[in-house]
Every structure is written in structure tokens, then in C-alpha cells.
Amino acid sequence: MYAVSASALFLVVVLSGALSGSWQDSASRAKDEAAIRNLVKEYVGPRERGDPAAVGALFTSDADQLVSSGEWRRGREALVKGTLASSQRTGGNRTITLETIRFPSKDVAIADGRYEIIGGAGGDRRMWSTFVMTRGADAWRIAAIRNRLPARPAQ
């Protein structure tokens, strides 16, 4: 008979749950995915309208963003200020189309999508955006955004 320590058993249970996403049934996963997609839509809308209060309400207080130019925006206030200034400066119509959402834990989501600015001051831009979201007491909030330009093929 094999002896299994309590810590080894705990590790197996934790890893199997983490790998399978077993904390979520399909109904709660669908609900969370819909909330994440809605949160991204809510981010684009108020940003385009230049509504600082609505944009700020979507983020955790310690949220940060790394934009494609390499600028870091750290904290909700800097993020809102930089986001609205960027939208005003570049213009154009923004869309973010999420392609994947995964849940490393029940209260954390990572969402990746195509980020496009069409008709902006610098011409059309096609990028990628990754959002890290956390579930708070009342709703999901954006904790981090990473925007990046697609890698260029080697010549």
C-alpha cells in the first residue's frame, strides 16, 4: 500500500483544479465571459466619449497599462488621464474584439483581443491588447492592460 502525505494530496487537488478550471461550471463560466466582454465594451465607449468618471470606474485603484509606445500608466488616475489624452490626440474609431478569455482562478481573468484604431490621426493601427481582470465584491474590474503592435516578420 502506498502512503500519501497530506501535502502531496493537497498539491494534486490544487493542481488538478487549476488545470481543469473545475471551480467553474459552464453556466457561471458563460456568465463571467459575458461580463468580461461587456467590461471591454464599457471601456471603449466611455473612452470614445471622453468620460473620465465612467472610464475610471472600470479599473482597480492600482491598475496599470503599458501602451504600444512603451509608456507606462500606473494607477487609476494616470491611466484615465493618459487614456483620454491618447483618444483625443489620435482620434479615430476604436474597437477591441476579444478572441480568448481564460480564468487562471475564479477571480482572475486574462482576455486577449485585436485592438484596432480606424481613421486615426496617424492612419489605421492594428494591434493586440491583453486585459487582466479581477473580480471584486460587486463586479469585474480591469487590473492591467498591455497593448502591443504585431511582431514584424524577419527580413
Short mmCIF file of N, CA, C and O in Angstrom, two decimals, residues 10-149:
data_model
loop_
_atom_site.label_atom_id
_atom_site.label_comp_id
_atom_site.label_asym_id
_atom_site.label_seq_id
_atom_site.Cartn_x
_atom_site.Cartn_y
_atom_site.Cartn_z
N PHE A 10 -2.79 17.47 -1.16
CA PHE A 10 -3.24 18.85 -1.34
C PHE A 10 -2.74 19.39 -2.67
O PHE A 10 -3.49 20.01 -3.43
N LEU A 11 -1.46 19.16 -2.99
CA LEU A 11 -0.88 19.64 -4.23
C LEU A 11 -1.58 19.04 -5.45
O LEU A 11 -1.89 19.74 -6.41
N VAL A 12 -1.89 17.76 -5.41
CA VAL A 12 -2.60 17.11 -6.51
C VAL A 12 -3.99 17.72 -6.70
O VAL A 12 -4.41 18.02 -7.81
N VAL A 13 -4.69 17.94 -5.60
CA VAL A 13 -6.04 18.51 -5.69
C VAL A 13 -5.98 19.93 -6.24
O VAL A 13 -6.75 20.30 -7.13
N VAL A 14 -5.07 20.75 -5.73
CA VAL A 14 -4.95 22.13 -6.20
C VAL A 14 -4.58 22.17 -7.68
O VAL A 14 -5.20 22.90 -8.46
N LEU A 15 -3.59 21.39 -8.08
CA LEU A 15 -3.17 21.40 -9.49
C LEU A 15 -4.25 20.88 -10.40
O LEU A 15 -4.48 21.44 -11.48
N SER A 16 -4.94 19.84 -10.01
CA SER A 16 -5.99 19.33 -10.89
C SER A 16 -7.12 20.34 -11.03
O SER A 16 -7.67 20.51 -12.11
N GLY A 17 -7.45 21.04 -9.97
CA GLY A 17 -8.47 22.09 -10.05
C GLY A 17 -8.01 23.24 -10.91
O GLY A 17 -8.76 23.76 -11.73
N ALA A 18 -6.76 23.66 -10.76
CA ALA A 18 -6.23 24.78 -11.54
C ALA A 18 -6.16 24.44 -13.02
O ALA A 18 -6.46 25.26 -13.88
N LEU A 19 -5.78 23.22 -13.32
CA LEU A 19 -5.64 22.84 -14.72
C LEU A 19 -6.99 22.61 -15.39
O LEU A 19 -7.14 22.86 -16.58
N SER A 20 -7.97 22.18 -14.65
CA SER A 20 -9.25 21.87 -15.27
C SER A 20 -10.24 23.02 -15.19
O SER A 20 -11.26 22.99 -15.86
N GLY A 21 -9.97 24.03 -14.38
CA GLY A 21 -10.93 25.10 -14.20
C GLY A 21 -12.19 24.60 -13.52
O GLY A 21 -13.27 25.10 -13.74
N SER A 22 -12.03 23.59 -12.64
CA SER A 22 -13.18 22.91 -12.05
C SER A 22 -13.99 23.81 -11.12
O SER A 22 -15.08 23.44 -10.74
N TRP A 23 -13.47 24.95 -10.73
CA TRP A 23 -14.23 25.83 -9.85
C TRP A 23 -15.39 26.48 -10.60
O TRP A 23 -16.24 27.10 -10.02
N GLN A 24 -15.41 26.36 -11.93
CA GLN A 24 -16.45 26.99 -12.73
C GLN A 24 -17.28 25.97 -13.47
O GLN A 24 -16.74 25.17 -14.23
N ASP A 25 -18.59 26.01 -13.28
CA ASP A 25 -19.44 25.20 -14.13
C ASP A 25 -19.68 26.00 -15.42
O ASP A 25 -19.33 27.17 -15.51
N SER A 26 -20.26 25.38 -16.41
CA SER A 26 -20.40 26.05 -17.71
C SER A 26 -21.30 27.27 -17.64
O SER A 26 -21.06 28.26 -18.33
N ALA A 27 -22.31 27.26 -16.79
CA ALA A 27 -23.21 28.42 -16.69
C ALA A 27 -22.49 29.61 -16.06
O ALA A 27 -22.61 30.74 -16.55
N SER A 28 -21.72 29.38 -14.99
CA SER A 28 -21.02 30.51 -14.37
C SER A 28 -19.88 30.99 -15.25
O SER A 28 -19.60 32.18 -15.31
N ARG A 29 -19.24 30.08 -16.00
CA ARG A 29 -18.19 30.50 -16.93
C ARG A 29 -18.78 31.38 -18.02
O ARG A 29 -18.22 32.42 -18.37
N ALA A 30 -19.92 30.98 -18.57
CA ALA A 30 -20.56 31.78 -19.62
C ALA A 30 -20.95 33.16 -19.08
O ALA A 30 -20.78 34.17 -19.76
N LYS A 31 -21.44 33.20 -17.85
CA LYS A 31 -21.81 34.48 -17.23
C LYS A 31 -20.57 35.36 -17.04
O LYS A 31 -20.61 36.56 -17.33
N ASP A 32 -19.48 34.77 -16.56
CA ASP A 32 -18.25 35.53 -16.38
C ASP A 32 -17.67 36.01 -17.71
O ASP A 32 -17.21 37.14 -17.83
N GLU A 33 -17.70 35.16 -18.73
CA GLU A 33 -17.20 35.57 -20.05
C GLU A 33 -18.02 36.73 -20.59
O GLU A 33 -17.47 37.67 -21.15
N ALA A 34 -19.33 36.68 -20.43
CA ALA A 34 -20.19 37.78 -20.88
C ALA A 34 -19.85 39.06 -20.12
O ALA A 34 -19.80 40.15 -20.72
N ALA A 35 -19.61 38.96 -18.83
CA ALA A 35 -19.25 40.14 -18.02
C ALA A 35 -17.92 40.72 -18.48
O ALA A 35 -17.76 41.95 -18.56
N ILE A 36 -16.95 39.86 -18.81
CA ILE A 36 -15.64 40.32 -19.28
C ILE A 36 -15.80 41.02 -20.63
O ILE A 36 -15.25 42.11 -20.85
N ARG A 37 -16.54 40.44 -21.55
CA ARG A 37 -16.76 41.07 -22.86
C ARG A 37 -17.47 42.41 -22.70
O ARG A 37 -17.13 43.40 -23.36
N ASN A 38 -18.43 42.48 -21.81
CA ASN A 38 -19.15 43.72 -21.56
C ASN A 38 -18.22 44.78 -20.96
O ASN A 38 -18.30 45.96 -21.31
N LEU A 39 -17.34 44.37 -20.07
CA LEU A 39 -16.39 45.29 -19.45
C LEU A 39 -15.50 45.93 -20.51
O LEU A 39 -15.24 47.14 -20.47
N VAL A 40 -15.04 45.15 -21.48
CA VAL A 40 -14.21 45.70 -22.55
C VAL A 40 -15.02 46.68 -23.40
O VAL A 40 -14.53 47.74 -23.78
N LYS A 41 -16.28 46.34 -23.70
CA LYS A 41 -17.15 47.27 -24.44
C LYS A 41 -17.33 48.56 -23.66
O LYS A 41 -17.32 49.66 -24.21
N GLU A 42 -17.54 48.43 -22.34
CA GLU A 42 -17.71 49.61 -21.49
C GLU A 42 -16.45 50.46 -21.48
O GLU A 42 -16.53 51.68 -21.33
N TYR A 43 -15.30 49.85 -21.61
CA TYR A 43 -14.03 50.59 -21.65
C TYR A 43 -13.95 51.42 -22.93
O TYR A 43 -13.58 52.59 -22.90
N VAL A 44 -14.31 50.85 -24.06
CA VAL A 44 -14.20 51.55 -25.34
C VAL A 44 -15.20 52.70 -25.42
O VAL A 44 -14.85 53.81 -25.83
N GLY A 45 -16.44 52.49 -25.02
CA GLY A 45 -17.48 53.51 -25.14
C GLY A 45 -17.17 54.81 -24.40
O GLY A 45 -17.10 55.87 -25.01
N PRO A 46 -16.98 54.77 -23.07
CA PRO A 46 -16.67 55.99 -22.33
C PRO A 46 -15.35 56.63 -22.76
O PRO A 46 -15.20 57.85 -22.71
N ARG A 47 -14.43 55.82 -23.19
CA ARG A 47 -13.16 56.35 -23.68
C ARG A 47 -13.41 57.21 -24.91
O ARG A 47 -12.89 58.31 -25.03
N GLU A 48 -14.21 56.71 -25.83
CA GLU A 48 -14.53 57.46 -27.05
C GLU A 48 -15.31 58.73 -26.72
O GLU A 48 -15.16 59.73 -27.40
N ARG A 49 -16.16 58.69 -25.70
CA ARG A 49 -16.95 59.85 -25.31
C ARG A 49 -16.16 60.84 -24.46
O ARG A 49 -16.64 61.93 -24.19
N GLY A 50 -14.99 60.43 -23.97
CA GLY A 50 -14.19 61.30 -23.12
C GLY A 50 -14.76 61.46 -21.72
O GLY A 50 -14.71 62.55 -21.14
N ASP A 51 -15.29 60.38 -21.16
CA ASP A 51 -15.94 60.41 -19.85
C ASP A 51 -15.01 59.85 -18.78
O ASP A 51 -14.94 58.63 -18.57
N PRO A 52 -14.26 60.72 -18.08
CA PRO A 52 -13.27 60.23 -17.11
C PRO A 52 -13.87 59.43 -15.95
O PRO A 52 -13.27 58.44 -15.52
N ALA A 53 -15.03 59.82 -15.45
CA ALA A 53 -15.63 59.09 -14.33
C ALA A 53 -16.01 57.67 -14.75
O ALA A 53 -15.77 56.71 -14.01
N ALA A 54 -16.60 57.54 -15.93
CA ALA A 54 -17.01 56.21 -16.41
C ALA A 54 -15.80 55.34 -16.72
O ALA A 54 -15.82 54.14 -16.43
N VAL A 55 -14.76 55.92 -17.28
CA VAL A 55 -13.54 55.14 -17.55
C VAL A 55 -12.92 54.70 -16.24
O VAL A 55 -12.59 53.53 -16.04
N GLY A 56 -12.77 55.61 -15.31
CA GLY A 56 -12.14 55.30 -14.03
C GLY A 56 -12.86 54.23 -13.24
O GLY A 56 -12.23 53.42 -12.55
N ALA A 57 -14.18 54.18 -13.34
CA ALA A 57 -14.97 53.19 -12.59
C ALA A 57 -14.72 51.76 -13.04
O ALA A 57 -15.04 50.82 -12.33
N LEU A 58 -14.11 51.59 -14.21
CA LEU A 58 -13.86 50.25 -14.75
C LEU A 58 -12.59 49.61 -14.23
O LEU A 58 -12.36 48.42 -14.43
N PHE A 59 -11.74 50.40 -13.55
CA PHE A 59 -10.40 49.94 -13.16
C PHE A 59 -10.26 49.75 -11.66
O PHE A 59 -10.91 50.43 -10.87
N THR A 60 -9.36 48.86 -11.29
CA THR A 60 -8.95 48.75 -9.89
C THR A 60 -8.14 49.99 -9.56
O THR A 60 -7.60 50.66 -10.46
N SER A 61 -8.02 50.32 -8.30
CA SER A 61 -7.28 51.54 -7.91
C SER A 61 -5.81 51.47 -8.30
O SER A 61 -5.19 52.50 -8.58
N ASP A 62 -5.24 50.27 -8.33
CA ASP A 62 -3.83 50.11 -8.65
C ASP A 62 -3.59 49.63 -10.08
O ASP A 62 -2.51 49.14 -10.41
N ALA A 63 -4.58 49.80 -10.95
CA ALA A 63 -4.46 49.33 -12.33
C ALA A 63 -3.27 49.99 -13.03
O ALA A 63 -2.85 51.09 -12.67
N ASP A 64 -2.75 49.29 -14.04
CA ASP A 64 -1.71 49.90 -14.86
C ASP A 64 -1.89 49.48 -16.31
O ASP A 64 -2.65 48.57 -16.62
N GLN A 65 -1.21 50.23 -17.18
CA GLN A 65 -1.30 49.97 -18.62
C GLN A 65 0.06 50.23 -19.24
O GLN A 65 0.70 51.25 -18.96
N LEU A 66 0.47 49.32 -20.09
CA LEU A 66 1.65 49.51 -20.92
C LEU A 66 1.15 49.66 -22.35
O LEU A 66 0.52 48.74 -22.89
N VAL A 67 1.37 50.84 -22.93
CA VAL A 67 0.86 51.10 -24.28
C VAL A 67 1.94 50.79 -25.31
O VAL A 67 3.11 50.61 -24.98
N SER A 68 1.54 50.74 -26.57
CA SER A 68 2.44 50.30 -27.64
C SER A 68 3.65 51.21 -27.82
O SER A 68 4.68 50.78 -28.32
N SER A 69 3.58 52.46 -27.35
CA SER A 69 4.73 53.37 -27.44
C SER A 69 5.77 53.09 -26.36
O SER A 69 6.86 53.63 -26.39
N GLY A 70 5.41 52.26 -25.38
CA GLY A 70 6.31 51.96 -24.27
C GLY A 70 6.00 52.75 -23.02
O GLY A 70 6.63 52.56 -21.99
N GLU A 71 5.00 53.63 -23.07
CA GLU A 71 4.61 54.42 -21.91
C GLU A 71 3.89 53.54 -20.90
O GLU A 71 3.01 52.76 -21.26
N TRP A 72 4.28 53.69 -19.62
CA TRP A 72 3.57 53.03 -18.53
C TRP A 72 2.63 54.02 -17.90
O TRP A 72 3.01 55.14 -17.59
N ARG A 73 1.41 53.60 -17.68
CA ARG A 73 0.44 54.39 -16.93
C ARG A 73 0.16 53.58 -15.67
O ARG A 73 -0.39 52.49 -15.74
N ARG A 74 0.53 54.14 -14.52
CA ARG A 74 0.42 53.40 -13.27
C ARG A 74 -0.57 54.08 -12.33
O ARG A 74 -0.43 55.26 -12.03
N GLY A 75 -1.56 53.33 -11.90
CA GLY A 75 -2.60 53.85 -11.03
C GLY A 75 -3.78 54.35 -11.85
O GLY A 75 -3.63 54.77 -12.99
N ARG A 76 -4.96 54.29 -11.23
CA ARG A 76 -6.19 54.65 -11.93
C ARG A 76 -6.14 56.07 -12.49
O ARG A 76 -6.51 56.30 -13.64
N GLU A 77 -5.70 57.02 -11.71
CA GLU A 77 -5.71 58.42 -12.14
C GLU A 77 -4.82 58.62 -13.38
O GLU A 77 -5.24 59.24 -14.36
N ALA A 78 -3.61 58.10 -13.36
CA ALA A 78 -2.70 58.23 -14.51
C ALA A 78 -3.24 57.49 -15.72
O ALA A 78 -3.13 57.96 -16.86
N LEU A 79 -3.86 56.34 -15.48
CA LEU A 79 -4.41 55.55 -16.57
C LEU A 79 -5.56 56.30 -17.26
O LEU A 79 -5.60 56.39 -18.49
N VAL A 80 -6.47 56.85 -16.49
CA VAL A 80 -7.60 57.58 -17.07
C VAL A 80 -7.10 58.81 -17.83
O VAL A 80 -7.50 59.05 -18.97
N LYS A 81 -6.22 59.56 -17.21
CA LYS A 81 -5.69 60.77 -17.85
C LYS A 81 -4.99 60.43 -19.17
O LYS A 81 -5.23 61.05 -20.20
N GLY A 82 -4.13 59.42 -19.17
CA GLY A 82 -3.40 59.03 -20.36
C GLY A 82 -4.30 58.45 -21.44
O GLY A 82 -4.14 58.73 -22.63
N THR A 83 -5.27 57.65 -21.03
CA THR A 83 -6.21 57.04 -21.98
C THR A 83 -7.01 58.10 -22.71
O THR A 83 -7.13 58.08 -23.94
N LEU A 84 -7.58 59.04 -21.97
CA LEU A 84 -8.41 60.08 -22.59
C LEU A 84 -7.57 61.02 -23.45
O LEU A 84 -8.01 61.43 -24.53
N ALA A 85 -6.35 61.34 -23.01
CA ALA A 85 -5.47 62.19 -23.81
C ALA A 85 -5.10 61.50 -25.11
O ALA A 85 -5.07 62.14 -26.18
N SER A 86 -4.83 60.22 -25.05
CA SER A 86 -4.49 59.46 -26.25
C SER A 86 -5.64 59.43 -27.24
O SER A 86 -5.46 59.63 -28.44
N SER A 87 -6.85 59.19 -26.74
CA SER A 87 -8.02 59.17 -27.62
C SER A 87 -8.24 60.52 -28.29
O SER A 87 -8.53 60.60 -29.48
N GLN A 88 -8.07 61.58 -27.51
CA GLN A 88 -8.26 62.92 -28.07
C GLN A 88 -7.18 63.24 -29.10
O GLN A 88 -7.45 63.80 -30.15
N ARG A 89 -5.95 62.86 -28.81
CA ARG A 89 -4.82 63.16 -29.69
C ARG A 89 -4.89 62.38 -31.00
O ARG A 89 -4.65 62.93 -32.07
N THR A 90 -5.23 61.11 -30.93
CA THR A 90 -5.18 60.28 -32.14
C THR A 90 -6.51 60.21 -32.89
O THR A 90 -6.51 59.96 -34.09
N GLY A 91 -7.62 60.41 -32.19
CA GLY A 91 -8.93 60.32 -32.85
C GLY A 91 -9.17 58.92 -33.39
O GLY A 91 -8.59 57.94 -32.93
N GLY A 92 -10.03 58.82 -34.39
CA GLY A 92 -10.35 57.52 -34.99
C GLY A 92 -11.38 56.76 -34.18
O GLY A 92 -11.80 57.18 -33.10
N ASN A 93 -11.79 55.65 -34.73
CA ASN A 93 -12.75 54.76 -34.06
C ASN A 93 -12.02 53.52 -33.56
O ASN A 93 -11.39 52.81 -34.33
N ARG A 94 -12.17 53.26 -32.27
CA ARG A 94 -11.51 52.12 -31.64
C ARG A 94 -12.47 50.94 -31.51
O ARG A 94 -13.62 51.12 -31.15
N THR A 95 -11.93 49.77 -31.76
CA THR A 95 -12.65 48.53 -31.48
C THR A 95 -11.68 47.54 -30.85
O THR A 95 -10.50 47.51 -31.21
N ILE A 96 -12.18 46.79 -29.91
CA ILE A 96 -11.42 45.69 -29.32
C ILE A 96 -12.30 44.45 -29.43
O ILE A 96 -13.41 44.42 -28.91
N THR A 97 -11.80 43.47 -30.15
CA THR A 97 -12.53 42.23 -30.37
C THR A 97 -11.81 41.11 -29.62
O THR A 97 -10.73 40.67 -30.04
N LEU A 98 -12.40 40.69 -28.51
CA LEU A 98 -11.76 39.64 -27.72
C LEU A 98 -11.80 38.32 -28.46
O LEU A 98 -12.82 37.94 -29.03
N GLU A 99 -10.67 37.62 -28.44
CA GLU A 99 -10.57 36.31 -29.08
C GLU A 99 -10.47 35.18 -28.07
O GLU A 99 -10.95 34.09 -28.34
N THR A 100 -9.83 35.45 -26.95
CA THR A 100 -9.73 34.41 -25.92
C THR A 100 -9.93 35.01 -24.54
O THR A 100 -9.55 36.16 -24.29
N ILE A 101 -10.53 34.22 -23.68
CA ILE A 101 -10.67 34.57 -22.27
C ILE A 101 -10.35 33.31 -21.50
O ILE A 101 -10.88 32.24 -21.79
N ARG A 102 -9.47 33.44 -20.53
CA ARG A 102 -9.21 32.28 -19.67
C ARG A 102 -9.19 32.73 -18.23
O ARG A 102 -8.98 33.91 -17.93
N PHE A 103 -9.43 31.79 -17.35
CA PHE A 103 -9.58 32.06 -15.93
C PHE A 103 -8.54 31.27 -15.14
O PHE A 103 -8.78 30.10 -14.82
N PRO A 104 -7.38 31.87 -14.83
CA PRO A 104 -6.39 31.16 -14.03
C PRO A 104 -6.92 30.82 -12.64
O PRO A 104 -6.46 29.88 -12.01
N SER A 105 -7.88 31.61 -12.16
CA SER A 105 -8.57 31.30 -10.91
C SER A 105 -9.98 31.88 -11.02
O SER A 105 -10.30 32.57 -11.99
N LYS A 106 -10.80 31.61 -10.05
CA LYS A 106 -12.20 32.04 -10.16
C LYS A 106 -12.36 33.56 -10.13
O LYS A 106 -13.36 34.07 -10.60
N ASP A 107 -11.37 34.27 -9.62
CA ASP A 107 -11.49 35.72 -9.50
C ASP A 107 -10.49 36.49 -10.38
O ASP A 107 -10.29 37.69 -10.18
N VAL A 108 -9.86 35.80 -11.33
CA VAL A 108 -8.91 36.43 -12.24
C VAL A 108 -9.21 35.96 -13.66
O VAL A 108 -9.40 34.77 -13.90
N ALA A 109 -9.24 36.91 -14.58
CA ALA A 109 -9.44 36.58 -16.00
C ALA A 109 -8.36 37.27 -16.83
O ALA A 109 -7.95 38.39 -16.53
N ILE A 110 -7.92 36.58 -17.88
CA ILE A 110 -6.99 37.15 -18.85
C ILE A 110 -7.69 37.08 -20.20
O ILE A 110 -8.10 36.00 -20.64
N ALA A 111 -7.85 38.25 -20.83
CA ALA A 111 -8.56 38.33 -22.10
C ALA A 111 -7.65 38.96 -23.16
O ALA A 111 -7.04 40.00 -22.91
N ASP A 112 -7.55 38.31 -24.31
CA ASP A 112 -6.73 38.80 -25.41
C ASP A 112 -7.62 39.13 -26.60
O ASP A 112 -8.56 38.37 -26.90
N GLY A 113 -7.29 40.22 -27.27
CA GLY A 113 -8.10 40.59 -28.43
C GLY A 113 -7.38 41.50 -29.38
O GLY A 113 -6.32 42.05 -29.09
N ARG A 114 -7.99 41.64 -30.53
CA ARG A 114 -7.50 42.56 -31.56
C ARG A 114 -7.98 43.96 -31.22
O ARG A 114 -9.15 44.17 -30.95
N TYR A 115 -7.03 44.89 -31.25
CA TYR A 115 -7.32 46.29 -30.93
C TYR A 115 -7.04 47.09 -32.20
O TYR A 115 -5.91 47.10 -32.69
N GLU A 116 -8.07 47.73 -32.72
CA GLU A 116 -7.92 48.48 -33.97
C GLU A 116 -8.37 49.92 -33.78
O GLU A 116 -9.38 50.19 -33.12
N ILE A 117 -7.59 50.82 -34.37
CA ILE A 117 -7.97 52.23 -34.46
C ILE A 117 -8.07 52.53 -35.94
O ILE A 117 -7.07 52.47 -36.67
N ILE A 118 -9.27 52.84 -36.39
CA ILE A 118 -9.51 53.09 -37.80
C ILE A 118 -9.77 54.59 -37.99
O ILE A 118 -10.60 55.17 -37.28
N GLY A 119 -9.04 55.19 -38.93
CA GLY A 119 -9.23 56.61 -39.23
C GLY A 119 -8.58 57.55 -38.24
O GLY A 119 -8.99 58.70 -38.12
N GLY A 120 -7.58 57.08 -37.53
CA GLY A 120 -6.88 57.93 -36.57
C GLY A 120 -5.93 58.89 -37.24
O GLY A 120 -5.64 58.79 -38.44
N ALA A 121 -5.42 59.84 -36.46
CA ALA A 121 -4.51 60.87 -36.98
C ALA A 121 -3.28 60.27 -37.64
O ALA A 121 -2.77 60.81 -38.61
N GLY A 122 -2.79 59.17 -37.14
CA GLY A 122 -1.61 58.53 -37.71
C GLY A 122 -1.94 57.42 -38.69
O GLY A 122 -1.09 56.60 -39.01
N GLY A 123 -3.17 57.37 -39.14
CA GLY A 123 -3.60 56.29 -40.02
C GLY A 123 -4.16 55.13 -39.21
O GLY A 123 -4.24 55.18 -37.98
N ASP A 124 -4.58 54.10 -39.89
CA ASP A 124 -5.15 52.93 -39.23
C ASP A 124 -4.06 52.19 -38.46
O ASP A 124 -2.92 52.08 -38.93
N ARG A 125 -4.42 51.68 -37.28
CA ARG A 125 -3.48 50.90 -36.47
C ARG A 125 -4.16 49.61 -36.05
O ARG A 125 -5.29 49.61 -35.59
N ARG A 126 -3.43 48.53 -36.20
CA ARG A 126 -3.93 47.22 -35.78
C ARG A 126 -2.93 46.63 -34.79
O ARG A 126 -1.76 46.46 -35.11
N MET A 127 -3.43 46.36 -33.60
CA MET A 127 -2.58 45.91 -32.50
C MET A 127 -3.25 44.73 -31.80
O MET A 127 -4.31 44.29 -32.19
N TRP A 128 -2.61 44.29 -30.73
CA TRP A 128 -3.17 43.31 -29.81
C TRP A 128 -3.28 43.96 -28.44
O TRP A 128 -2.49 44.83 -28.09
N SER A 129 -4.25 43.52 -27.67
CA SER A 129 -4.43 44.02 -26.32
C SER A 129 -4.72 42.84 -25.40
O SER A 129 -5.50 41.95 -25.76
N THR A 130 -4.09 42.86 -24.24
CA THR A 130 -4.35 41.86 -23.21
C THR A 130 -4.86 42.58 -21.98
O THR A 130 -4.27 43.57 -21.54
N PHE A 131 -5.96 42.09 -21.45
CA PHE A 131 -6.56 42.64 -20.24
C PHE A 131 -6.44 41.61 -19.13
O PHE A 131 -6.71 40.43 -19.35
N VAL A 132 -6.06 42.07 -17.96
CA VAL A 132 -6.12 41.24 -16.76
C VAL A 132 -7.22 41.85 -15.90
O VAL A 132 -7.20 43.04 -15.60
N MET A 133 -8.21 41.02 -15.56
CA MET A 133 -9.34 41.49 -14.77
C MET A 133 -9.42 40.73 -13.46
O MET A 133 -9.04 39.55 -13.40
N THR A 134 -9.93 41.42 -12.45
CA THR A 134 -10.15 40.76 -11.17
C THR A 134 -11.59 40.97 -10.75
O THR A 134 -12.20 41.99 -11.05
N ARG A 135 -12.12 39.97 -10.08
CA ARG A 135 -13.49 40.05 -9.59
C ARG A 135 -13.47 40.71 -8.22
O ARG A 135 -12.81 40.24 -7.30
N GLY A 136 -14.18 41.82 -8.10
CA GLY A 136 -14.32 42.49 -6.81
C GLY A 136 -15.59 42.03 -6.12
O GLY A 136 -16.26 41.10 -6.59
N ALA A 137 -15.95 42.71 -5.06
CA ALA A 137 -17.15 42.35 -4.32
C ALA A 137 -18.41 42.53 -5.15
O ALA A 137 -19.37 41.78 -5.00
N ASP A 138 -18.39 43.52 -6.06
CA ASP A 138 -19.61 43.81 -6.81
C ASP A 138 -19.51 43.57 -8.31
O ASP A 138 -20.53 43.46 -8.99
N ALA A 139 -18.28 43.50 -8.86
CA ALA A 139 -18.16 43.36 -10.31
C ALA A 139 -16.71 43.07 -10.69
O ALA A 139 -15.80 43.19 -9.88
N TRP A 140 -16.53 42.68 -11.96
CA TRP A 140 -15.19 42.56 -12.52
C TRP A 140 -14.63 43.95 -12.76
O TRP A 140 -15.37 44.88 -13.11
N ARG A 141 -13.32 44.12 -12.58
CA ARG A 141 -12.62 45.37 -12.84
C ARG A 141 -11.34 45.06 -13.61
O ARG A 141 -10.77 43.98 -13.49
N ILE A 142 -10.88 46.04 -14.38
CA ILE A 142 -9.63 45.89 -15.13
C ILE A 142 -8.47 46.22 -14.20
O ILE A 142 -8.42 47.31 -13.61
N ALA A 143 -7.53 45.30 -14.08
CA ALA A 143 -6.36 45.49 -13.24
C ALA A 143 -5.13 45.86 -14.07
O ALA A 143 -4.22 46.52 -13.57
N ALA A 144 -5.10 45.44 -15.35
CA ALA A 144 -3.95 45.74 -16.20
C ALA A 144 -4.35 45.61 -17.66
O ALA A 144 -5.21 44.79 -18.01
N ILE A 145 -3.70 46.43 -18.49
CA ILE A 145 -3.85 46.34 -19.94
C ILE A 145 -2.45 46.38 -20.55
O ILE A 145 -1.62 47.19 -20.14
N ARG A 146 -2.22 45.52 -21.52
CA ARG A 146 -0.97 45.52 -22.28
C ARG A 146 -1.34 45.62 -23.75
O ARG A 146 -2.00 44.74 -24.30
N ASN A 147 -0.93 46.72 -24.39
CA ASN A 147 -1.17 46.92 -25.82
C ASN A 147 0.15 46.73 -26.54
O ASN A 147 1.19 47.19 -26.07
N ARG A 148 0.11 46.09 -27.70
CA ARG A 148 1.35 45.89 -28.44
C ARG A 148 1.06 45.80 -29.93
O ARG A 148 -0.01 45.35 -30.36
N LEU A 149 2.03 46.23 -30.67
CA LEU A 149 1.96 46.12 -32.12
C LEU A 149 2.32 44.69 -32.50
O LEU A 149 3.11 44.04 -31.80
#
